[in-house]
Coordinates of C-alpha atoms in Angstrom, one line a residue:
M1435 CA 96.9 52.1 126.9
A1436 CA 98.1 49.7 124.2
N1437 CA 94.4 48.5 124.2
A1438 CA 93.4 52.1 123.2
Q1439 CA 95.6 52.4 120.9
V1440 CA 94.2 49.2 119.2
H1441 CA 90.8 50.3 119.1
S1442 CA 91.5 53.9 117.7
T1443 CA 91.2 52.4 114.3
A1444 CA 88.3 53.1 112.2
I1445 CA 85.3 50.9 112.5
T1446 CA 85.1 47.6 110.5
A1447 CA 82.4 47.0 108.1
E1448 CA 81.4 44.1 110.5
E1449 CA 81.5 46.1 113.5
R1450 CA 79.0 48.6 111.5
K1451 CA 76.6 45.9 110.6
V1452 CA 76.5 44.9 114.4
I1453 CA 75.9 48.3 115.7
F1454 CA 73.1 48.7 113.1
A1455 CA 71.9 45.5 114.2
S1456 CA 71.8 46.5 117.8
S1457 CA 70.3 49.9 117.3
L1458 CA 67.5 48.5 115.0
G1459 CA 66.7 46.1 117.8
T1460 CA 66.3 48.9 120.4
V1461 CA 64.1 50.6 118.1
F1462 CA 61.9 47.7 118.3
E1463 CA 62.2 47.6 121.9
W1464 CA 61.2 51.2 122.7
Y1465 CA 58.1 50.7 120.1
D1466 CA 56.9 48.0 122.4
F1467 CA 57.4 50.2 125.4
Y1468 CA 56.0 53.4 124.2
L1469 CA 52.7 51.7 122.8
Y1470 CA 51.1 52.0 126.1
G1471 CA 52.0 55.4 126.5
S1472 CA 50.6 56.8 123.5
L1473 CA 47.3 54.9 124.0
A1474 CA 47.0 56.0 127.9
A1475 CA 43.9 57.6 127.3
I1476 CA 42.0 54.3 125.7
I1477 CA 43.9 52.3 128.1
A1478 CA 42.3 54.0 131.1
K1479 CA 38.9 53.2 129.6
Q1480 CA 39.5 49.7 128.7
F1481 CA 41.3 48.5 132.0
F1482 CA 40.2 51.1 134.7
A1483 CA 36.9 51.3 133.8
G1484 CA 35.5 50.6 137.6
T1485 CA 36.5 54.4 138.3
D1486 CA 35.5 57.7 137.2
P1487 CA 37.0 58.9 133.9
N1488 CA 39.5 61.2 135.8
T1489 CA 40.7 58.8 138.0
A1490 CA 40.8 56.1 135.1
F1491 CA 43.2 58.2 133.5
I1492 CA 45.7 58.7 136.5
F1493 CA 45.6 54.9 137.2
A1494 CA 46.4 54.6 133.6
L1495 CA 49.4 57.0 133.9
L1496 CA 50.4 55.6 137.2
A1497 CA 50.4 51.8 135.4
F1498 CA 52.5 53.3 132.6
A1499 CA 54.9 54.7 135.4
A1500 CA 54.9 51.3 137.1
G1501 CA 57.2 50.2 134.0
F1502 CA 59.7 52.7 134.9
L1503 CA 59.4 52.4 138.5
V1504 CA 61.2 49.1 138.4
R1505 CA 63.5 49.6 135.4
P1506 CA 66.4 50.3 138.0
F1507 CA 65.5 46.7 139.2
G1508 CA 66.1 45.6 135.5
A1509 CA 69.3 47.7 135.4
I1510 CA 70.6 45.9 138.6
V1511 CA 69.6 42.1 137.5
F1512 CA 70.4 42.4 133.7
G1513 CA 73.7 44.6 134.6
R1514 CA 75.0 41.8 136.4
L1515 CA 74.1 39.2 133.9
G1516 CA 75.9 41.3 131.3
D1517 CA 78.9 42.0 132.9
M1518 CA 79.4 38.5 134.2
V1519 CA 78.0 36.4 130.9
G1520 CA 78.4 38.9 128.1
R1521 CA 76.2 41.6 126.0
K1522 CA 74.6 39.5 123.3
Y1523 CA 72.9 37.0 125.4
T1524 CA 71.5 39.7 127.8
F1525 CA 70.5 41.2 124.5
L1526 CA 68.1 38.3 123.6
V1527 CA 66.7 37.6 126.9
T1528 CA 65.6 41.2 127.2
I1529 CA 63.9 41.3 123.8
L1530 CA 61.8 38.2 124.6
I1531 CA 60.7 39.5 127.6
M1532 CA 59.6 42.9 126.2
G1533 CA 58.2 41.6 123.1
L1534 CA 56.1 38.7 124.3
S1535 CA 54.9 41.3 127.2
T1536 CA 53.4 43.6 124.7
F1537 CA 51.8 40.9 122.4
I1538 CA 50.1 39.9 125.3
V1539 CA 48.5 43.1 126.3
G1540 CA 47.0 43.0 122.6
L1541 CA 45.1 39.8 123.8
L1542 CA 44.3 40.7 127.3
P1543 CA 40.7 40.9 128.2
T1544 CA 39.3 44.3 129.4
Y1545 CA 37.8 44.9 132.6
A1546 CA 34.2 44.5 131.4
S1547 CA 35.2 40.8 130.7
I1548 CA 37.1 39.6 133.8
G1549 CA 36.7 42.7 136.2
I1550 CA 39.6 43.4 138.6
A1551 CA 41.8 40.8 137.0
A1552 CA 42.4 42.8 133.9
P1553 CA 44.3 45.7 135.6
I1554 CA 46.3 43.5 137.5
I1555 CA 47.5 41.6 134.6
L1556 CA 48.1 44.7 132.8
V1557 CA 50.6 46.2 135.4
S1558 CA 52.3 43.0 136.0
L1559 CA 53.1 43.0 132.1
R1560 CA 54.1 46.8 132.5
I1561 CA 56.3 45.7 135.4
L1562 CA 58.1 42.9 133.1
Q1563 CA 58.5 45.7 130.2
G1564 CA 59.9 47.8 132.6
L1565 CA 62.5 45.0 133.9
A1566 CA 63.4 44.2 130.3
L1567 CA 64.0 47.8 129.4
G1568 CA 66.2 48.4 132.5
G1569 CA 68.5 45.6 130.9
E1570 CA 68.5 47.0 127.5
Y1571 CA 69.9 50.4 127.4
G1572 CA 72.9 49.7 129.2
G1573 CA 73.9 47.0 127.2
A1574 CA 73.0 48.5 124.0
A1575 CA 75.1 51.6 124.9
T1576 CA 78.1 49.6 126.2
Y1577 CA 78.2 47.2 123.2
V1578 CA 78.6 50.1 120.9
A1579 CA 80.8 52.2 122.7
E1580 CA 83.2 49.1 123.0
H1581 CA 83.1 48.7 119.2
A1582 CA 83.4 52.5 118.4
P1583 CA 86.8 54.0 117.5
D1584 CA 88.4 56.7 119.9
H1585 CA 87.3 60.1 119.5
K1586 CA 83.8 58.8 118.1
R1587 CA 82.1 57.3 120.7
G1588 CA 79.7 60.4 120.9
E1589 CA 78.9 59.9 117.2
F1590 CA 78.6 56.2 117.2
T1591 CA 76.4 56.0 120.6
S1592 CA 74.2 58.8 119.3
W1593 CA 72.7 56.4 117.0
I1594 CA 71.6 54.5 120.3
Q1595 CA 70.0 57.6 121.6
T1596 CA 67.9 57.7 118.3
T1597 CA 66.5 54.6 119.1
A1598 CA 63.9 55.8 121.8
T1599 CA 62.7 58.8 119.6
L1600 CA 62.5 56.5 116.6
G1601 CA 60.5 53.9 118.6
L1602 CA 58.1 56.4 119.7
F1603 CA 57.9 57.6 116.2
L1604 CA 57.0 54.1 115.0
S1605 CA 54.9 53.6 117.6
L1606 CA 52.6 56.9 116.8
M1607 CA 52.9 56.1 112.9
V1608 CA 51.4 52.5 113.6
I1609 CA 48.6 54.0 116.0
L1610 CA 47.7 56.7 113.4
A1611 CA 47.5 54.2 110.3
T1612 CA 45.2 52.1 112.4
R1613 CA 43.3 55.1 113.3
T1614 CA 42.9 55.9 109.9
A1615 CA 42.4 52.9 108.5
I1616 CA 39.6 51.6 110.8
G1617 CA 38.1 54.7 112.1
E1618 CA 38.3 56.4 115.3
E1619 CA 35.3 54.5 116.7
A1620 CA 36.4 51.2 116.0
F1621 CA 39.9 51.9 117.4
A1622 CA 38.7 52.8 120.8
E1623 CA 36.6 49.7 120.7
W1624 CA 38.9 47.0 119.5
G1625 CA 41.6 48.4 117.1
W1626 CA 43.8 49.6 120.0
R1627 CA 45.2 46.2 120.2
I1628 CA 46.3 45.9 116.7
P1629 CA 49.7 48.0 117.4
F1630 CA 50.2 45.5 120.3
L1631 CA 49.8 42.5 118.2
V1632 CA 52.0 43.7 115.2
S1633 CA 55.1 43.8 117.7
V1634 CA 55.3 40.1 117.5
F1635 CA 56.7 40.5 113.7
L1636 CA 59.1 43.4 115.2
L1637 CA 59.9 40.5 117.9
A1638 CA 60.9 38.1 115.3
I1639 CA 62.9 40.4 113.1
S1640 CA 64.4 41.7 116.5
V1641 CA 65.3 38.0 117.8
W1642 CA 66.9 37.0 114.3
I1643 CA 69.1 40.1 114.3
R1644 CA 70.4 39.7 117.9
V1645 CA 71.2 36.0 117.4
S1646 CA 73.5 37.3 114.3
M1647 CA 75.2 39.6 116.6
S1648 CA 79.0 38.9 117.6
E1649 CA 79.9 39.6 121.1
S1650 CA 81.6 42.7 122.2
P1651 CA 85.5 42.9 121.7
A1652 CA 86.0 44.5 124.6
F1653 CA 84.3 41.8 126.8
T1654 CA 85.5 38.9 124.9
K1655 CA 89.4 39.8 125.5
M1656 CA 88.4 40.5 129.3
K1657 CA 86.9 37.3 129.5
E1658 CA 89.9 35.4 127.6
E1659 CA 91.8 37.3 130.3
G1660 CA 90.1 35.9 133.0
K1661 CA 89.2 39.5 134.5
V1662 CA 85.4 39.3 134.2
S1663 CA 84.0 40.6 137.4
K1664 CA 82.7 37.7 139.8
A1665 CA 80.5 40.3 141.6
P1666 CA 79.6 43.1 139.8
L1667 CA 76.9 44.5 142.0
S1668 CA 79.6 44.4 145.0
E1669 CA 82.3 46.1 143.0
A1670 CA 79.7 49.0 141.5
F1671 CA 77.8 49.8 144.6
G1672 CA 80.0 48.5 147.5
Q1673 CA 83.1 50.2 147.0
W1674 CA 83.1 54.0 147.6
K1675 CA 85.1 55.1 144.5
N1676 CA 82.8 53.4 142.3
L1677 CA 79.5 54.2 144.4
K1678 CA 80.6 58.0 144.3
V1679 CA 80.7 58.1 140.5
V1680 CA 77.3 56.3 140.2
I1681 CA 75.6 58.8 142.4
L1682 CA 77.2 61.9 140.7
A1683 CA 75.9 60.2 137.6
L1684 CA 72.7 60.2 138.8
V1685 CA 72.3 63.6 140.2
G1686 CA 74.8 65.5 138.1
L1687 CA 73.6 64.0 134.6
T1688 CA 70.9 61.4 134.2
A1689 CA 68.1 63.0 136.4
G1690 CA 68.0 66.3 134.4
Q1691 CA 68.6 64.8 131.2
A1692 CA 65.6 62.6 132.1
V1693 CA 63.1 65.2 132.7
V1694 CA 63.9 67.2 129.8
W1695 CA 63.5 64.0 127.6
Y1696 CA 60.1 63.3 128.9
T1697 CA 58.9 67.0 129.0
G1698 CA 60.1 67.3 125.4
Q1699 CA 58.4 64.2 124.4
F1700 CA 55.6 62.5 126.7
Y1701 CA 54.6 65.7 128.6
A1702 CA 54.1 67.7 125.7
L1703 CA 52.0 64.6 124.1
F1704 CA 50.1 64.5 127.7
F1705 CA 49.5 68.6 127.5
M1706 CA 48.5 68.6 123.9
T1707 CA 45.9 65.6 124.4
Q1708 CA 44.6 66.1 128.1
T1709 CA 44.8 69.9 128.8
L1710 CA 44.4 71.5 125.3
K1711 CA 42.1 68.9 124.2
V1712 CA 43.6 68.6 120.8
D1713 CA 42.4 65.3 119.2
G1714 CA 44.6 62.4 119.4
A1715 CA 45.3 61.7 115.9
T1716 CA 46.2 65.5 115.3
A1717 CA 48.4 65.5 118.4
N1718 CA 50.3 62.2 117.4
L1719 CA 50.8 63.6 114.1
L1720 CA 52.2 66.9 115.2
I1721 CA 54.5 64.8 117.7
A1722 CA 55.5 62.7 115.2
A1723 CA 56.6 65.3 113.0
S1724 CA 58.6 67.1 115.4
L1725 CA 60.3 63.9 116.3
L1726 CA 61.0 62.9 112.6
I1727 CA 62.4 66.5 111.8
G1728 CA 64.6 66.5 115.4
T1729 CA 66.0 63.2 115.3
P1730 CA 69.2 63.8 113.3
F1731 CA 70.5 66.5 116.2
F1732 CA 71.0 63.2 118.3
V1733 CA 73.8 62.5 116.0
V1734 CA 74.8 66.2 115.6
F1735 CA 75.1 66.8 119.4
G1736 CA 76.7 63.3 119.7
M1737 CA 79.5 64.3 117.1
L1738 CA 80.0 67.8 118.8
S1739 CA 80.6 66.3 122.1
D1740 CA 83.6 64.2 120.5
K1741 CA 85.0 67.6 119.7
I1742 CA 84.3 70.0 122.4
G1743 CA 83.2 67.5 125.3
R1744 CA 79.8 65.9 126.4
R1745 CA 79.2 67.6 130.1
N1746 CA 78.8 71.3 129.2
I1747 CA 76.1 70.4 126.1
I1748 CA 74.0 68.3 128.5
L1749 CA 74.1 70.6 131.4
V1750 CA 73.5 73.5 129.0
G1751 CA 70.8 72.0 127.3
C1752 CA 69.2 71.4 130.7
V1753 CA 69.8 75.2 131.5
I1754 CA 68.1 76.4 128.2
A1755 CA 65.3 74.0 128.6
A1756 CA 64.3 75.3 132.3
A1757 CA 64.7 78.6 131.1
T1758 CA 62.3 78.4 128.3
Y1759 CA 59.5 75.9 129.5
F1760 CA 56.8 78.3 130.8
P1761 CA 56.8 80.4 127.5
I1762 CA 57.1 77.6 125.1
F1763 CA 53.9 75.9 126.7
K1764 CA 52.2 79.0 127.0
A1765 CA 52.7 79.5 123.4
L1766 CA 51.5 76.2 122.6
T1767 CA 47.9 76.9 124.3
H1768 CA 48.0 80.2 122.3
Y1769 CA 48.5 78.3 119.3
A1770 CA 46.7 74.9 119.7
N1771 CA 43.6 76.1 121.8
P1772 CA 42.9 80.0 121.5
A1773 CA 39.5 79.4 123.1
L1774 CA 40.9 78.0 126.2
E1775 CA 43.7 80.6 126.7
A1776 CA 40.8 83.2 126.0
A1777 CA 38.7 81.6 128.6
Q1778 CA 41.5 81.3 131.5
I1779 CA 42.0 85.1 131.0
S1780 CA 38.1 86.1 130.8
A1781 CA 36.5 83.6 133.3
P1782 CA 38.6 83.4 136.5
V1783 CA 37.7 80.5 138.6
V1784 CA 38.0 80.7 142.3
V1785 CA 37.9 77.6 144.8
S1786 CA 36.8 78.2 148.3
A1787 CA 37.8 75.6 150.3
D1788 CA 38.7 74.5 153.9
P1789 CA 42.7 74.4 153.6
A1790 CA 42.8 71.3 155.9
E1791 CA 40.8 69.7 153.6
C1792 CA 43.1 70.0 150.5
Q1793 CA 45.7 67.5 149.9
F1794 CA 48.7 67.2 147.5
Q1795 CA 47.3 64.7 145.1
F1796 CA 50.8 62.9 144.4
N1797 CA 49.8 59.3 144.3
P1798 CA 52.6 57.0 142.9
T1799 CA 51.2 53.8 144.0
G1800 CA 47.6 54.3 142.9
T1801 CA 46.3 53.1 146.4
K1802 CA 45.4 56.7 147.8
K1803 CA 41.8 57.8 147.4
F1804 CA 41.3 61.5 147.4
T1805 CA 37.5 62.0 148.5
S1806 CA 37.5 65.5 150.5
S1807 CA 35.1 68.0 148.6
C1808 CA 38.1 70.3 148.1
D1809 CA 40.4 67.5 146.2
I1810 CA 37.2 66.3 144.2
A1811 CA 36.6 70.2 142.9
K1812 CA 40.5 70.6 142.3
A1813 CA 40.9 67.4 140.3
K1814 CA 37.9 67.9 138.2
L1815 CA 39.0 71.3 137.4
A1816 CA 42.5 70.3 136.7
A1817 CA 41.6 67.5 134.5
A1818 CA 39.2 70.3 132.8
S1819 CA 42.3 72.5 132.3
V1820 CA 40.4 75.4 134.2
N1821 CA 42.9 77.5 135.7
Y1822 CA 41.7 78.6 139.5
Q1823 CA 42.6 80.8 142.4
N1824 CA 42.4 79.2 146.0
E1825 CA 40.4 80.9 148.5
A1826 CA 40.5 79.8 152.2
A1827 CA 37.1 79.2 153.7
P1828 CA 36.1 78.6 157.3
A1829 CA 36.8 75.1 159.2
G1830 CA 34.2 72.3 158.0
T1831 CA 32.9 74.4 155.1
P1832 CA 32.3 72.1 152.1
A1833 CA 34.3 73.3 148.9
S1834 CA 32.7 75.5 146.1
I1835 CA 33.7 76.4 142.7
K1836 CA 32.9 80.0 141.8
I1837 CA 32.8 80.9 138.1
G1838 CA 31.6 84.7 137.4
D1839 CA 28.5 85.0 139.7
K1840 CA 27.8 81.0 139.7
V1841 CA 28.7 78.8 142.5
L1842 CA 28.8 75.4 142.4
Q1843 CA 29.2 73.5 145.6
S1844 CA 31.3 70.3 145.9
Y1845 CA 30.9 67.1 147.8
S1846 CA 32.7 64.8 149.8
A1847 CA 33.0 60.9 148.8
A1848 CA 34.3 59.9 151.9
A1849 CA 31.0 58.5 153.6
L1850 CA 29.4 57.2 150.4
S1851 CA 29.1 53.9 149.1
K1852 CA 30.8 53.1 145.7
D1853 CA 27.4 53.2 143.6
E1854 CA 26.7 56.5 145.7
A1855 CA 30.0 58.0 145.0
K1856 CA 29.5 57.1 141.2
A1857 CA 26.4 58.8 140.9
K1858 CA 27.1 61.8 142.6
D1859 CA 30.4 61.9 140.5
A1860 CA 28.1 61.6 137.4
E1861 CA 26.0 64.5 138.7
F1862 CA 28.6 66.7 139.8
S1863 CA 30.6 66.5 136.8
G1864 CA 27.6 67.0 134.5
Q1865 CA 26.9 70.5 136.6
L1866 CA 30.8 71.7 136.5
K1867 CA 30.7 70.5 132.7
D1868 CA 27.6 73.0 131.7
M1869 CA 29.0 75.9 134.1
I1870 CA 32.5 75.9 132.6
K1871 CA 31.2 75.5 128.9
E1872 CA 28.8 78.4 129.7
A1873 CA 32.1 80.3 130.8
G1874 CA 33.4 79.7 127.2
Y1875 CA 35.7 76.6 128.3
P1876 CA 35.9 74.6 125.2
A1877 CA 35.2 71.1 125.6
K1878 CA 37.9 70.3 123.1
A1879 CA 40.4 72.3 120.6
D1880 CA 38.6 73.5 117.5
P1881 CA 40.7 72.0 114.7
A1882 CA 40.3 74.8 112.3
Q1883 CA 41.7 77.2 114.9
I1884 CA 44.9 75.2 115.5
N1885 CA 48.0 76.8 114.0
K1886 CA 49.8 73.6 113.0
P1887 CA 53.1 75.2 111.6
M1888 CA 53.5 77.3 114.9
V1889 CA 52.8 74.0 117.2
L1890 CA 55.1 72.1 115.2
L1891 CA 58.1 74.7 115.6
L1892 CA 57.3 74.8 119.2
L1893 CA 57.1 70.7 119.8
F1894 CA 60.5 70.7 117.6
I1895 CA 62.2 73.3 119.8
L1896 CA 61.0 70.9 122.8
V1897 CA 62.8 67.8 120.8
L1898 CA 65.9 70.3 120.0
Y1899 CA 66.4 70.1 123.9
V1900 CA 66.1 66.4 124.1
T1901 CA 68.8 65.9 121.6
M1902 CA 71.0 68.2 123.1
V1903 CA 70.8 66.3 126.4
Y1904 CA 70.2 62.7 125.2
G1905 CA 72.7 62.6 122.3
P1906 CA 76.0 62.4 124.1
I1907 CA 74.9 61.1 127.4
A1908 CA 75.3 57.5 126.5
A1909 CA 79.3 57.9 125.7
M1910 CA 79.7 59.9 128.6
L1911 CA 78.2 57.4 130.9
V1912 CA 80.3 54.6 129.3
E1913 CA 83.2 56.7 129.9
M1914 CA 82.8 57.1 133.5
F1915 CA 83.4 53.5 134.5
P1916 CA 85.5 50.6 133.9
T1917 CA 84.9 47.6 131.5
R1918 CA 84.5 45.1 134.3
I1919 CA 81.4 46.7 135.8
R1920 CA 80.6 49.3 133.1
Y1921 CA 77.1 47.3 132.4
T1922 CA 76.0 47.3 135.6
S1923 CA 77.4 50.8 137.0
M1924 CA 76.2 52.7 134.1
S1925 CA 72.8 51.2 133.7
L1926 CA 71.6 51.9 137.4
P1927 CA 71.9 55.8 137.6
Y1928 CA 70.6 55.9 134.0
H1929 CA 67.3 54.0 135.1
I1930 CA 66.8 55.9 138.2
G1931 CA 67.2 59.2 136.2
N1932 CA 64.9 58.1 133.4
G1933 CA 62.7 55.6 135.4
W1934 CA 62.1 57.4 138.6
F1935 CA 62.6 61.1 137.9
G1936 CA 61.2 61.0 134.5
G1937 CA 58.6 58.3 134.8
L1938 CA 56.7 60.0 137.5
L1939 CA 56.8 63.5 135.6
P1940 CA 53.2 63.2 134.3
T1941 CA 51.9 62.1 137.8
T1942 CA 53.9 64.6 139.7
A1943 CA 52.9 67.3 137.1
F1944 CA 49.0 66.5 137.5
A1945 CA 49.6 66.8 141.3
L1946 CA 51.0 70.2 141.1
V1947 CA 48.4 71.5 138.7
A1948 CA 45.6 70.5 141.0
F1949 CA 47.6 71.7 143.9
K1950 CA 47.8 75.3 142.7
G1951 CA 45.4 75.7 140.0
D1952 CA 47.6 76.4 137.0
V1953 CA 47.9 74.3 134.3
Y1954 CA 51.6 75.2 133.9
Y1955 CA 52.6 74.8 137.3
G1956 CA 53.4 71.1 136.7
L1957 CA 56.5 72.4 134.6
W1958 CA 58.1 73.5 138.0
Y1959 CA 59.0 69.8 138.5
P1960 CA 61.3 69.3 135.6
I1961 CA 62.6 73.0 135.9
V1962 CA 63.9 72.4 139.4
I1963 CA 65.4 69.0 138.5
A1964 CA 67.3 70.2 135.5
L1965 CA 68.4 73.4 137.0
A1966 CA 69.8 71.3 140.0
T1967 CA 71.2 68.5 138.0
A1968 CA 73.2 71.5 136.2
V1969 CA 74.6 73.0 139.3
I1970 CA 75.8 69.6 140.7
G1971 CA 77.3 68.4 137.2
F1972 CA 79.1 71.7 136.7
L1973 CA 80.4 71.5 140.2
F1974 CA 81.4 68.1 140.5
I1975 CA 81.3 66.2 137.3
K1976 CA 84.6 66.2 135.0
E1977 CA 84.7 65.9 131.2
T1978 CA 84.8 62.2 129.8
K1979 CA 85.6 62.5 126.1
D1980 CA 89.2 61.7 126.5
N1981 CA 89.1 58.8 128.9
D1982 CA 90.4 55.5 128.1
I1983 CA 87.5 53.0 127.9
Y1984 CA 89.7 49.9 127.8
A1985 CA 91.6 50.9 131.1
E1986 CA 90.8 48.2 133.7
D1987 CA 90.3 50.8 136.5

C-alpha cells in the first residue's frame, strides 16, 4: 500500500503536460480513423462503383467495420508490446501506422482508375488503421491513469474519453469547411481527399508530442524492480483468475458501452443521412454541434464516478438509453423529415413474397450476394426508408411490392450476368423510385421543414447517454487489472466490445430493417446488448473506484 500512498499526492505540472500531450495525440488518431466513417457515402461511390449504389454503400460500411473487426488483434499485439517494452514506444508506433495509412487513402486511385485493386487497397489500409487503434486506447488510458492522483482517476481518464468525440468533431469540421470552400460537386469528385491529406500535418504534430513524453512512472518503477511480465498474453488470458475478469469486463461493461456510443454518434449520423435523407452538410453540422455541447459531460461523469462509483453510472446509462431509443429516433423523423413520417402513415407498403426466398441480410464479410426477388425488394425499400409489411406468397412466386392500388414485381438476379443484373437493377430502381415518389415518400428531407433546434436537442440527449457510459469506463477498466498485464488485459475487452459489438452496429441494423420492414427495427440491436450488459454488470461486477492500481496482483 506504500505505492498507493505515494501516488495519492496532487499531480505535478509536468504530469499535467504529459497527460495533455497524450490526450491531444489521441484526438488526432481518432480524427484519422473517423474520416472514413463520416465520408462513407462518398467512399462507396469512389471505391465500390462496380456495384449498384445500395450495395456499394453496404460494402463501404463493411469496409468501415473491417477497421473495427481487427481492433482486438491490435489490442493483443500492441498490448503485449506496451506491457513488455513500455507505453511511450507503443504510442509512437500506433500513431505512425494510423497517420500514414490515412494519408495514403487521400492519394489512392479510385475504382474508375485501377478497378478492383482500389477497394482491396482501401480495405487493407482500414485494417492497418484498426490495428493501430487497437493498440492506442489501452495505452492512453493506462498511461493517464498511472499518472493520476488517487481518487481522481475518473476525472483524469475522462479527458481521454473526450478524445474520440473531439476527433470525430474535428473530422466533421474539416469536412464541412472543405465542402463549404469548394462546393458539393467538387467535394464529391475530388475534394473528399483533402481531409485525408491534411492529416499529415496532424501526424507531424502528434509524433513531435509523443517523442517529448516521458514513460509512465508505474511502468518505470516496475521495470527497475525487474517485475515486468515476460508473457503478458499468457498471464492475462491463460490464467482463469485474470481471464474471468476480462470476460466480465466485456459482457458486463464494454459491450453495452460500445453500442450506446455508436448509436449516439455514428448510427445517429447514418440515420440522419441514409434514412431521413438529410443533406450531408446539415447532418454533419447538427451532429458536430451536439458533440460540442455534450463533450464536457465526459469529464462531469468522470468526476462523479470518483465520488459515487463508476459501475452504476455506466450501467444506468445503458438502461436509460435502451428505454428511450425508440421514442428519440421516431422524434428525429418527426422533426427532421416530417414528409417521410407522413408518408409512412398514409401510404402503407406490402411486400408479398415466398418466405423461403427471404434471407436475413447480415453480411459482415461483404462476400455474400442477396439475389432473390424478395431480398432485392426488401433491400431497395430499406435503403429508400420505406416501412413495409410482410405478406407470405405461394412457393415459387416472385416477390412484389404493393403501394395503394399499384403493384411492382421484383426480379431474381441469380441467373443474370453482371451486365444484365446491372441493367435490370437500374430499371427496377427507376420504377420503384417513381412509385414511392407518387405515394408521397420524399427523395430527400426538405431543408425548410427541418426543425433544427429540436433535432439538435435530441442528438444532444443521445450524446449525453454516450458521456454517461463512456466517461467512467477507462478508469474502471484500469482498476480491474494489475499493472504488469494492465495494457493487455484492458485493451482486449474494450476493443472486442467497441470493435465488434459497436463496429458491426450499422451493418446489423440495416439487416434488421430489411428483415422486418421497419426503419426503427435496427434499434433492437443496441437495446438488447445494452440491457444484457446492465443485467450481467449489476449481478457480477464489483465497484472499483477504491482499488489500489499499484498492487502487483
